[in-house]
PDB file of C-alpha atoms in Angstrom:
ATOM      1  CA  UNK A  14      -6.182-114.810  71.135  1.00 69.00           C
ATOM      2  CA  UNK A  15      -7.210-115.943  74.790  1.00 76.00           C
ATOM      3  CA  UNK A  16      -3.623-116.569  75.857  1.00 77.00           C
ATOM      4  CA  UNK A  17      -2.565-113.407  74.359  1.00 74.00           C
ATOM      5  CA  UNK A  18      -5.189-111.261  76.247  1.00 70.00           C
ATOM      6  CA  UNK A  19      -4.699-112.944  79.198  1.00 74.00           C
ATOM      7  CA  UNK A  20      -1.385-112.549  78.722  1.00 72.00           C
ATOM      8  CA  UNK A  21      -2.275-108.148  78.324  1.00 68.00           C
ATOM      9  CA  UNK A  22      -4.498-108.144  81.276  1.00 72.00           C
ATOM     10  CA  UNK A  23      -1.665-109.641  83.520  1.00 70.00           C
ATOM     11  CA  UNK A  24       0.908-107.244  82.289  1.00 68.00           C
ATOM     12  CA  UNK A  25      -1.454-104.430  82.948  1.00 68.00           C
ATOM     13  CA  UNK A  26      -2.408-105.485  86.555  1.00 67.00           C
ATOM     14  CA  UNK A  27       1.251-106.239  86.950  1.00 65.00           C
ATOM     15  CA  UNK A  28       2.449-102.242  85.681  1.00 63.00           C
ATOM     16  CA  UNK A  29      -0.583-100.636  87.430  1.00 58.00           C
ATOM     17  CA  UNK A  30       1.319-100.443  91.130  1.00 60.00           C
ATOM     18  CA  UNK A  31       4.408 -99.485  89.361  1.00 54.00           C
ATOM     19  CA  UNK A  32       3.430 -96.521  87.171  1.00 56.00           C
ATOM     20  CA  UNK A  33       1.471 -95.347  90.398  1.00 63.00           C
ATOM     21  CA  UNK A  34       4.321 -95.436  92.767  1.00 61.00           C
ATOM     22  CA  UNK A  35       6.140 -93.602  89.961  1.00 59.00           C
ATOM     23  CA  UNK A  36       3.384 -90.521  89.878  1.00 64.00           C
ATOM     24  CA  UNK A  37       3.619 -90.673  93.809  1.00 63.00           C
ATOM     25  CA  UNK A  38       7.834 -90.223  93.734  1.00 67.00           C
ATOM     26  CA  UNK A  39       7.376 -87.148  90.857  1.00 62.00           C
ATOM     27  CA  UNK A  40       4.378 -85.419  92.787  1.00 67.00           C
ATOM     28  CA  UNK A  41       7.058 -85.785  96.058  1.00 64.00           C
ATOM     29  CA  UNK A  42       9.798 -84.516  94.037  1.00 62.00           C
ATOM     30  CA  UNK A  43       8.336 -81.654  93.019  1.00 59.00           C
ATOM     31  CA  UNK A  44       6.673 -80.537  96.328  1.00 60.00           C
ATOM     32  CA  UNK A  45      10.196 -80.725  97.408  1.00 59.00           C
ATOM     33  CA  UNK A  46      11.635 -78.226  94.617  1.00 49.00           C
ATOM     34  CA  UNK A  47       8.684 -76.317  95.320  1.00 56.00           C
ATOM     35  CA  UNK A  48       9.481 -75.947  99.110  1.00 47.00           C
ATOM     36  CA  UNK A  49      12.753 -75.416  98.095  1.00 45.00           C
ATOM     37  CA  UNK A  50      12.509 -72.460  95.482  1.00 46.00           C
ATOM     38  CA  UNK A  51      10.008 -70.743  97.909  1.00 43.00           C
ATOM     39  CA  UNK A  52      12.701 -70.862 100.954  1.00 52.00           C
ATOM     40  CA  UNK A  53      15.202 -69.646  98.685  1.00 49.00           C
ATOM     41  CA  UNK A  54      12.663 -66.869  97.160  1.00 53.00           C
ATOM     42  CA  UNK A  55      12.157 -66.385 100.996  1.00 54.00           C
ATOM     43  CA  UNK A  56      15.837 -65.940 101.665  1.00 66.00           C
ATOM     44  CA  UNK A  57      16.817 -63.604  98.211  1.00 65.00           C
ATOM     45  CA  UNK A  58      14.848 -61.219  99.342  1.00 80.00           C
ATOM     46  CA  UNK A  59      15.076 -61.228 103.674  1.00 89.00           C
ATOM     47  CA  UNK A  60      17.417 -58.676 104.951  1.00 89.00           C
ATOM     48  CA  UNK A  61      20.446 -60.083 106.299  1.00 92.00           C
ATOM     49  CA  UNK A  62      22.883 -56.961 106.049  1.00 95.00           C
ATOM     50  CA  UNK A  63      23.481 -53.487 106.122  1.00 96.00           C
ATOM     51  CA  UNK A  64      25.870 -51.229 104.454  1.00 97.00           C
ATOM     52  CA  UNK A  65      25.751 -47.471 104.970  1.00 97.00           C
ATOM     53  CA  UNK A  66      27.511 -44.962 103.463  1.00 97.00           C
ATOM     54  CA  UNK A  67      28.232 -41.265 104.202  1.00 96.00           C
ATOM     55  CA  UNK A  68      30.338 -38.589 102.739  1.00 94.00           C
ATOM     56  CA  UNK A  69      27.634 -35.862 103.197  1.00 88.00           C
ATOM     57  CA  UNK A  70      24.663 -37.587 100.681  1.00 94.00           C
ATOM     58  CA  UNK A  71      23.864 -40.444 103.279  1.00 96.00           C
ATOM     59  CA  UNK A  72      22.417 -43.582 101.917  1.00 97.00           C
ATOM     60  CA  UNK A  73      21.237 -47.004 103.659  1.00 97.00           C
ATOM     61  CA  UNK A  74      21.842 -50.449 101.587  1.00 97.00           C
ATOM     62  CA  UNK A  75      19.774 -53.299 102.701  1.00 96.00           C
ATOM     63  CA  UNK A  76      21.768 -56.457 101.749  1.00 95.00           C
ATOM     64  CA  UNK A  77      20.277 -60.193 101.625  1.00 94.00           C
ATOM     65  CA  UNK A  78      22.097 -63.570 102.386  1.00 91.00           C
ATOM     66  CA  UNK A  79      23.663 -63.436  98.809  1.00 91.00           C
ATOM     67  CA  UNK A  80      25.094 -60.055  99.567  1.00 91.00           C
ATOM     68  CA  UNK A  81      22.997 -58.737  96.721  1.00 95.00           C
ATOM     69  CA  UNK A  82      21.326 -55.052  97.348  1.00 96.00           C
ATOM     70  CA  UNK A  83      17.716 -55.271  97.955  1.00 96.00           C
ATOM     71  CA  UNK A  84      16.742 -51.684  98.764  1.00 95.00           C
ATOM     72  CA  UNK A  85      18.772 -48.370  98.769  1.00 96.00           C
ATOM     73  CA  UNK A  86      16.880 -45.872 100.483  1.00 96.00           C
ATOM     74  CA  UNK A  87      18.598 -41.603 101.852  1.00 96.00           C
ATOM     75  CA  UNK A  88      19.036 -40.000 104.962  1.00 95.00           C
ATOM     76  CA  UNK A  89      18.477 -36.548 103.642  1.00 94.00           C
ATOM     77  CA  UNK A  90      17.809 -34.906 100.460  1.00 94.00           C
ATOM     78  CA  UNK A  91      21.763 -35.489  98.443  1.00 94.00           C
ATOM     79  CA  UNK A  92      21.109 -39.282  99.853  1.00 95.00           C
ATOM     80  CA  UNK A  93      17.936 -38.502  97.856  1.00 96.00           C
ATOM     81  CA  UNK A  94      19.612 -36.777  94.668  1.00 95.00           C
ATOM     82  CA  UNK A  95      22.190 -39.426  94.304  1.00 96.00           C
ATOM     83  CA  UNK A  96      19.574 -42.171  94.041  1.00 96.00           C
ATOM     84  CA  UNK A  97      17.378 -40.598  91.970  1.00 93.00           C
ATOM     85  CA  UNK A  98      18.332 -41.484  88.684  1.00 88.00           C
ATOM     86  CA  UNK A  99      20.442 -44.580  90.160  1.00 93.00           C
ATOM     87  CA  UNK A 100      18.975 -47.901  90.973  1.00 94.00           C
ATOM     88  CA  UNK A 101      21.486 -50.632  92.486  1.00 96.00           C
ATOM     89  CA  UNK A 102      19.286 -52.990  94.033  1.00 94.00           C
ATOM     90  CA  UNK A 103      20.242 -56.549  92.889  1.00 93.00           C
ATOM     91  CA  UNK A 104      23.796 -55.702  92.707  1.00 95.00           C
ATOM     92  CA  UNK A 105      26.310 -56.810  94.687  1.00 93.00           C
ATOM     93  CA  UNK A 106      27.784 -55.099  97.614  1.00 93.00           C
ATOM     94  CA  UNK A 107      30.786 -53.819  96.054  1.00 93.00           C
ATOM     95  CA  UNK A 108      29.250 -52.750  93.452  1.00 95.00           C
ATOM     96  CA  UNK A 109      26.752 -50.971  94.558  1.00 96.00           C
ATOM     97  CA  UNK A 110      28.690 -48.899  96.958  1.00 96.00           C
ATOM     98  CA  UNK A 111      31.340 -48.235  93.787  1.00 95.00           C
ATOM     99  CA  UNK A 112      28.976 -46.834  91.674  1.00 96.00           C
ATOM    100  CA  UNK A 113      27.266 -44.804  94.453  1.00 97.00           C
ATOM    101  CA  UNK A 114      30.761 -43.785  95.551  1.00 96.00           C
ATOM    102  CA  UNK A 115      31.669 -42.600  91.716  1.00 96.00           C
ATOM    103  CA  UNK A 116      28.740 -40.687  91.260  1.00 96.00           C
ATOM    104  CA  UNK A 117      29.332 -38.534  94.840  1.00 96.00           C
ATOM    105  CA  UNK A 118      33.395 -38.249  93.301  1.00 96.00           C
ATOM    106  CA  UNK A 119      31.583 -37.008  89.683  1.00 95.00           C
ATOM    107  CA  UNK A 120      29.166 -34.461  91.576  1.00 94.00           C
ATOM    108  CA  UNK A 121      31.771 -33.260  93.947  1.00 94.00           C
ATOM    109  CA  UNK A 122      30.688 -34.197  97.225  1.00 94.00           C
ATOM    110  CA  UNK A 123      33.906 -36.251  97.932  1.00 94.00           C
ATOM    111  CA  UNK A 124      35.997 -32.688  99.066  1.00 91.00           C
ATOM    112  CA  UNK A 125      39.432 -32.569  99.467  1.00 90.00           C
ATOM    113  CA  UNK A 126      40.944 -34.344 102.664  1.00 91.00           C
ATOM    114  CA  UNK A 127      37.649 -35.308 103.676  1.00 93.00           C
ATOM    115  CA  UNK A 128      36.000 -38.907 104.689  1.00 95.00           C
ATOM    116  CA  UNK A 129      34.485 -41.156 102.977  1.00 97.00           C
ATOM    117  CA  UNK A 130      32.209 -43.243 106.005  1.00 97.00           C
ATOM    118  CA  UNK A 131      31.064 -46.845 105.701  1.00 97.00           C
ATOM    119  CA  UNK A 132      29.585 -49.005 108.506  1.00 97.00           C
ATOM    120  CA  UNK A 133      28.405 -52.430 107.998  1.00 96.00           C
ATOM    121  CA  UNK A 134      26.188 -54.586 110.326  1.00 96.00           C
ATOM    122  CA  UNK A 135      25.452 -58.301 110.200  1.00 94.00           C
ATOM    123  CA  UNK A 136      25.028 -61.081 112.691  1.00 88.00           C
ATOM    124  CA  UNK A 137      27.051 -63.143 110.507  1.00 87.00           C
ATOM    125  CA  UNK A 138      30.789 -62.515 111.721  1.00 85.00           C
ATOM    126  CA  UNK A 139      33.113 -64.312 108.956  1.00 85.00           C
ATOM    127  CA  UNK A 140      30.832 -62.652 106.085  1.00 87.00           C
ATOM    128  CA  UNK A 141      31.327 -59.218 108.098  1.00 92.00           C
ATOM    129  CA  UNK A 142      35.114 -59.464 107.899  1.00 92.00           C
ATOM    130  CA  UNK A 143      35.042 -60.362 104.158  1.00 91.00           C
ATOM    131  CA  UNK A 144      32.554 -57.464 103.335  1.00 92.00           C
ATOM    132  CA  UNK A 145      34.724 -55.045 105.217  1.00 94.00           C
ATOM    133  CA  UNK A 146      37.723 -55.988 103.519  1.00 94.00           C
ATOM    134  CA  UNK A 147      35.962 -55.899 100.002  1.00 93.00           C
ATOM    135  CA  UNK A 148      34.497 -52.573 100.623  1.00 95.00           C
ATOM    136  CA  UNK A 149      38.088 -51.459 102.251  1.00 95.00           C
ATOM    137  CA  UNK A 150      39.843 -52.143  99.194  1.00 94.00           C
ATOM    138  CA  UNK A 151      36.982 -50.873  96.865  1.00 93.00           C
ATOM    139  CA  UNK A 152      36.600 -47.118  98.155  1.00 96.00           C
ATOM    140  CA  UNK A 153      40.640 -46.609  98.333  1.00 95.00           C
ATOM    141  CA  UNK A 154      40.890 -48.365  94.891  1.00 95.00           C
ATOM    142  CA  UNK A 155      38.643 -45.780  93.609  1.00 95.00           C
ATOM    143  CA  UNK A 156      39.707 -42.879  95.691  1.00 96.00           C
ATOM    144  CA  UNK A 157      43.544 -43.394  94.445  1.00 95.00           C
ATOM    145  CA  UNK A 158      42.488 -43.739  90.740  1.00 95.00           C
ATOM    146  CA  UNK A 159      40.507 -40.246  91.097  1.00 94.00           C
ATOM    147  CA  UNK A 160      43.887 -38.735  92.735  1.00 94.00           C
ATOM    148  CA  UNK A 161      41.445 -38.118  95.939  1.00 94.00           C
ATOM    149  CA  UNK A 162      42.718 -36.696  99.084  1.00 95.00           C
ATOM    150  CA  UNK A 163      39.660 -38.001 100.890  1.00 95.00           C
ATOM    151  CA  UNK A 164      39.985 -40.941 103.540  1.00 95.00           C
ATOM    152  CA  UNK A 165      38.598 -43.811 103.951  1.00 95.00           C
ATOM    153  CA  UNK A 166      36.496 -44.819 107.574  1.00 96.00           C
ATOM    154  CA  UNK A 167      35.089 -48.632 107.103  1.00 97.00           C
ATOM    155  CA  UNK A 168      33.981 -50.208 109.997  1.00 97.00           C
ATOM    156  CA  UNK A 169      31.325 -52.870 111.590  1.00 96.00           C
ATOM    157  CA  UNK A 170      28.689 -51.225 114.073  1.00 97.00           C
ATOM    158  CA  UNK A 171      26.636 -53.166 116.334  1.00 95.00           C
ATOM    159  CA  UNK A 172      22.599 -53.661 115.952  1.00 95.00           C
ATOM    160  CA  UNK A 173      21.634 -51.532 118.953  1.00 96.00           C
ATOM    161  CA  UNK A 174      23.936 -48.702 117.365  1.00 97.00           C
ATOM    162  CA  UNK A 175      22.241 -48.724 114.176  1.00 96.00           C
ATOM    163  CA  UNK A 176      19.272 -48.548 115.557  1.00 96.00           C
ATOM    164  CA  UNK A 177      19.852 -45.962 117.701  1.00 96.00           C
ATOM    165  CA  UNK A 178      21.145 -44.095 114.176  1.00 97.00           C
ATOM    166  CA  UNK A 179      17.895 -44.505 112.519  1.00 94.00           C
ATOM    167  CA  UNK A 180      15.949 -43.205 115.394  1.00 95.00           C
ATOM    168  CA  UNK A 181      17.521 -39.771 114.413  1.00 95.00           C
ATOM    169  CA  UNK A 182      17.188 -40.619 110.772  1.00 95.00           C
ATOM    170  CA  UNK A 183      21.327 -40.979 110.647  1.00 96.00           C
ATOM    171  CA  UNK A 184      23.852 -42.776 109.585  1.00 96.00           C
ATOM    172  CA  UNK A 185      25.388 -45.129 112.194  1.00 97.00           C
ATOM    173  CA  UNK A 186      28.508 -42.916 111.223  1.00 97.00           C
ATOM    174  CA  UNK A 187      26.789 -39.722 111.797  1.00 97.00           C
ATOM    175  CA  UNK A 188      25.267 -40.878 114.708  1.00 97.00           C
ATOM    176  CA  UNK A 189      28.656 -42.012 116.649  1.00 97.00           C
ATOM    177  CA  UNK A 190      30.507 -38.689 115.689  1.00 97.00           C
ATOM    178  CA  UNK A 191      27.953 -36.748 117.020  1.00 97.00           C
ATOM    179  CA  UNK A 192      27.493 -38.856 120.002  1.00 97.00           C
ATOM    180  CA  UNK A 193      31.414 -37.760 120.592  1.00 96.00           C
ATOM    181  CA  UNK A 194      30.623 -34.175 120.229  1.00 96.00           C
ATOM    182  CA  UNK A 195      27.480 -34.548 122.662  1.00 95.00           C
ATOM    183  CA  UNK A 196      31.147 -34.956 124.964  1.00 94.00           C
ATOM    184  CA  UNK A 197      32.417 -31.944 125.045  1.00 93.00           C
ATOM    185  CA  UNK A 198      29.601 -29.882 123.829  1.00 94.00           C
ATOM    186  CA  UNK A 199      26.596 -30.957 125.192  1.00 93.00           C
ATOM    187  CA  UNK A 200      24.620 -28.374 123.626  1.00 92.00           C
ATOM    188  CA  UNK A 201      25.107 -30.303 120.069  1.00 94.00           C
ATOM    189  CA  UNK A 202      22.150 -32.151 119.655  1.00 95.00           C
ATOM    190  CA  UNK A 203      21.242 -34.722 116.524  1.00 95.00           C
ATOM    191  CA  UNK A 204      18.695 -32.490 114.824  1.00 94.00           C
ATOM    192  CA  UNK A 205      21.398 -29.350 114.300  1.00 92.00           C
ATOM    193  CA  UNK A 206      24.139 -31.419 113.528  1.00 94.00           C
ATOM    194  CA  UNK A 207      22.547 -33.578 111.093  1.00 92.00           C
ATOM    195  CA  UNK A 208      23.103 -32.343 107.518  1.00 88.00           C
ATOM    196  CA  UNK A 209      26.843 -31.594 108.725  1.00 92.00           C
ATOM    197  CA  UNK A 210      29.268 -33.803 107.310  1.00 93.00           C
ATOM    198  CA  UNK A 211      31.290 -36.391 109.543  1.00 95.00           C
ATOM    199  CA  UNK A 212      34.338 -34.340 108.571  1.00 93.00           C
ATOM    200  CA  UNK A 213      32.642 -30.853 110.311  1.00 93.00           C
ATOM    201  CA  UNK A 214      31.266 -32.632 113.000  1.00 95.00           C
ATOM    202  CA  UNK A 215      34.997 -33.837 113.808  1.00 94.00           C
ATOM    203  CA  UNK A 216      36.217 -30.677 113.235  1.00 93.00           C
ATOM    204  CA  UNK A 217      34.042 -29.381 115.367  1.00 93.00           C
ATOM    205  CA  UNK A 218      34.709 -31.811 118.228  1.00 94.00           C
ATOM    206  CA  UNK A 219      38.438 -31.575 117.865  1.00 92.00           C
ATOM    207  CA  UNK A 220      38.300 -27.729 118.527  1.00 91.00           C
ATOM    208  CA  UNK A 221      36.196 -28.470 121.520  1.00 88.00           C
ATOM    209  CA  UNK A 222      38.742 -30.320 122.955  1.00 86.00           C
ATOM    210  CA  UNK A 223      41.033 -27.636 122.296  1.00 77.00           C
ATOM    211  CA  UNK A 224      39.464 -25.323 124.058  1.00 71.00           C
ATOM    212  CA  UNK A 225      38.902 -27.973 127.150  1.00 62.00           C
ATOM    213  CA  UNK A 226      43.163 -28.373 127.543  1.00 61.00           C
ATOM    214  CA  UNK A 227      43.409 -24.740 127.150  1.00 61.00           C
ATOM    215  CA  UNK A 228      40.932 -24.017 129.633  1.00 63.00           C
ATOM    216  CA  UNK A 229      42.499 -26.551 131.815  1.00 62.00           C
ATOM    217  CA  UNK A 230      45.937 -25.666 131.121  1.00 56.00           C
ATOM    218  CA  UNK A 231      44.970 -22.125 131.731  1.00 57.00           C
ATOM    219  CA  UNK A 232      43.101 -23.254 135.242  1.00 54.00           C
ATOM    220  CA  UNK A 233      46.884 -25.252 136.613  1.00 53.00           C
ATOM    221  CA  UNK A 234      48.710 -22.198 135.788  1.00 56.00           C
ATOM    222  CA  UNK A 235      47.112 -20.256 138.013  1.00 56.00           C
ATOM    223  CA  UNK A 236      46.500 -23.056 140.407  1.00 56.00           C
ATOM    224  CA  UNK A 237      50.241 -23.068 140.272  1.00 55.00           C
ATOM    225  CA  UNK A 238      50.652 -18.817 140.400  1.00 57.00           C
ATOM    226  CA  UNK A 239      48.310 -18.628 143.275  1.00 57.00           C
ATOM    227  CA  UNK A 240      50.680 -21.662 145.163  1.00 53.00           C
ATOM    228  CA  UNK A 241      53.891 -19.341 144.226  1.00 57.00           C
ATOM    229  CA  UNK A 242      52.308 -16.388 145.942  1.00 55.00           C
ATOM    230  CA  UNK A 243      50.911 -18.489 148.990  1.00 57.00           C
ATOM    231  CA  UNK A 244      54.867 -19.898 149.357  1.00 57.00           C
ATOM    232  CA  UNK A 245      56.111 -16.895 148.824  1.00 55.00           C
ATOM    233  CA  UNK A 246      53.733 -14.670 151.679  1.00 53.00           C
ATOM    234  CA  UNK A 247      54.629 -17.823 153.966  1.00 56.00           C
ATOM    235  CA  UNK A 248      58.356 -17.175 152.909  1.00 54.00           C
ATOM    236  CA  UNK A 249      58.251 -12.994 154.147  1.00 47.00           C
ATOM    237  CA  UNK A 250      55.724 -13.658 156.824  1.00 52.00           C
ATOM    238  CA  UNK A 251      59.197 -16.381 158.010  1.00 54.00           C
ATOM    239  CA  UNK A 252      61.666 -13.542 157.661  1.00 50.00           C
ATOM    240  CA  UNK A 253      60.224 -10.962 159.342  1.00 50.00           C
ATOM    241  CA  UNK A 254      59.075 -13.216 162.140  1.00 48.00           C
TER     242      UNK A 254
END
């Protein structure tokens, strides 16, 4: 009985330092996976990305690292309609932007020959060229298989852009298509041309330009009259001398 307790009271002495260096590697482990599901809690929902789309109903998508939605929030009140009764946050880019994009084709705000306007902005570069070219294929994909005459803008913007955008309460689309109209009319300003679509404001700056070559044109022709009439006065004023 002496030899076998001891024998106990070694063995216990003996597995006391192990079982506590045991309890000191778990309580590290799991700090760690702690720390590590709160930095990746941290990074699900951090804004990495932005999509925004226009057609007239102009709605911002706030992306995370994943490329999963976090927030959709409108630029004006059919930004505001379409999201109503619509909730894509935690879907994926594409997704999100398909489904938003079907529901502006089912309410008929996708017109004939009109433009469907997406910008993205991201620091990250190589994710930026694989959103674009998801979202690319994605809006003509649907726009073929609803036998839409619409077209398709997709394009990356810069940070100081879309900032510049929300300062008006645009779109970075909006924004840069009124910016070219500010060009050759500077009496357009942001707050008129706002719930115009990108298609109108176009329009609009294409016939300004029109009437810019014509006024031009108009001015060299009779540049070029009044030089025929100088040439020809200096051509009797020759003769009769």
């Amino acid at each position: 009985k002496e030899k076998t307790a001891d024998f106990l009271s070694k063995e216990i002495r003996r597995r006391k330092p192990a079982g506590r260096i045991f309890r000191q590697r778990l309580i590290g482990a799991c700090a760690a996976f702690a720390v590590f599901l709160f930095i990746s809690g941290l990074s699900y929902f951090t804004p990495n990305a932005y999509v925004d789309m226009d057609v007239n109903p102009s709605i911002a998508l706030s992306l995370n690292c994943f490329g999963f939605v976090l927030e959709a929030s409108p630029y004006n009140d059919d930004g505001a309609a379409i999201l109503e009764n619509m909730d894509v946050r935690h879907k994926s880019c594409e997704q999100a932007v398909e489904l938003l994009l079907t529901e502006m084709l089912r309410q008929g705000y996708v017109k004939e020959d009109g433009l469907v306007s997406v910008t993205i902005q991201t620091e990250n570069n190589s994710a930026q060229e694989k959103m674009l070219g998801k979202i690319r294929a994605s809006v003509d994909t649907l726009l073929d298989s609803h036998h839409s005459t619409a077209s398709a803008d997709v394009f990356a913007v810069s940070e100081e852009v879309r900032d510049c955008a929300h300062d008006h309460n645009l779109s970075p689309a909006k924004y840069l298509a009124i910016t070219q109209l500010q060009e050759v009319d500077p009496g357009a300003s942001y707050e008129q041309c706002a719930e115009h679509s990108i298609s109108e404001i176009k329009q609009l700056t294409e016939e300004h330009c029109g009437e810019h070559h014509e006024e031009n044109g108009e001015h060299h022709e009779e540049s070029g009259e009044d030089a025929e009439d100088e040439n020809n006065t200096e051509e009797i004023n020759d003769t009769e001398a």
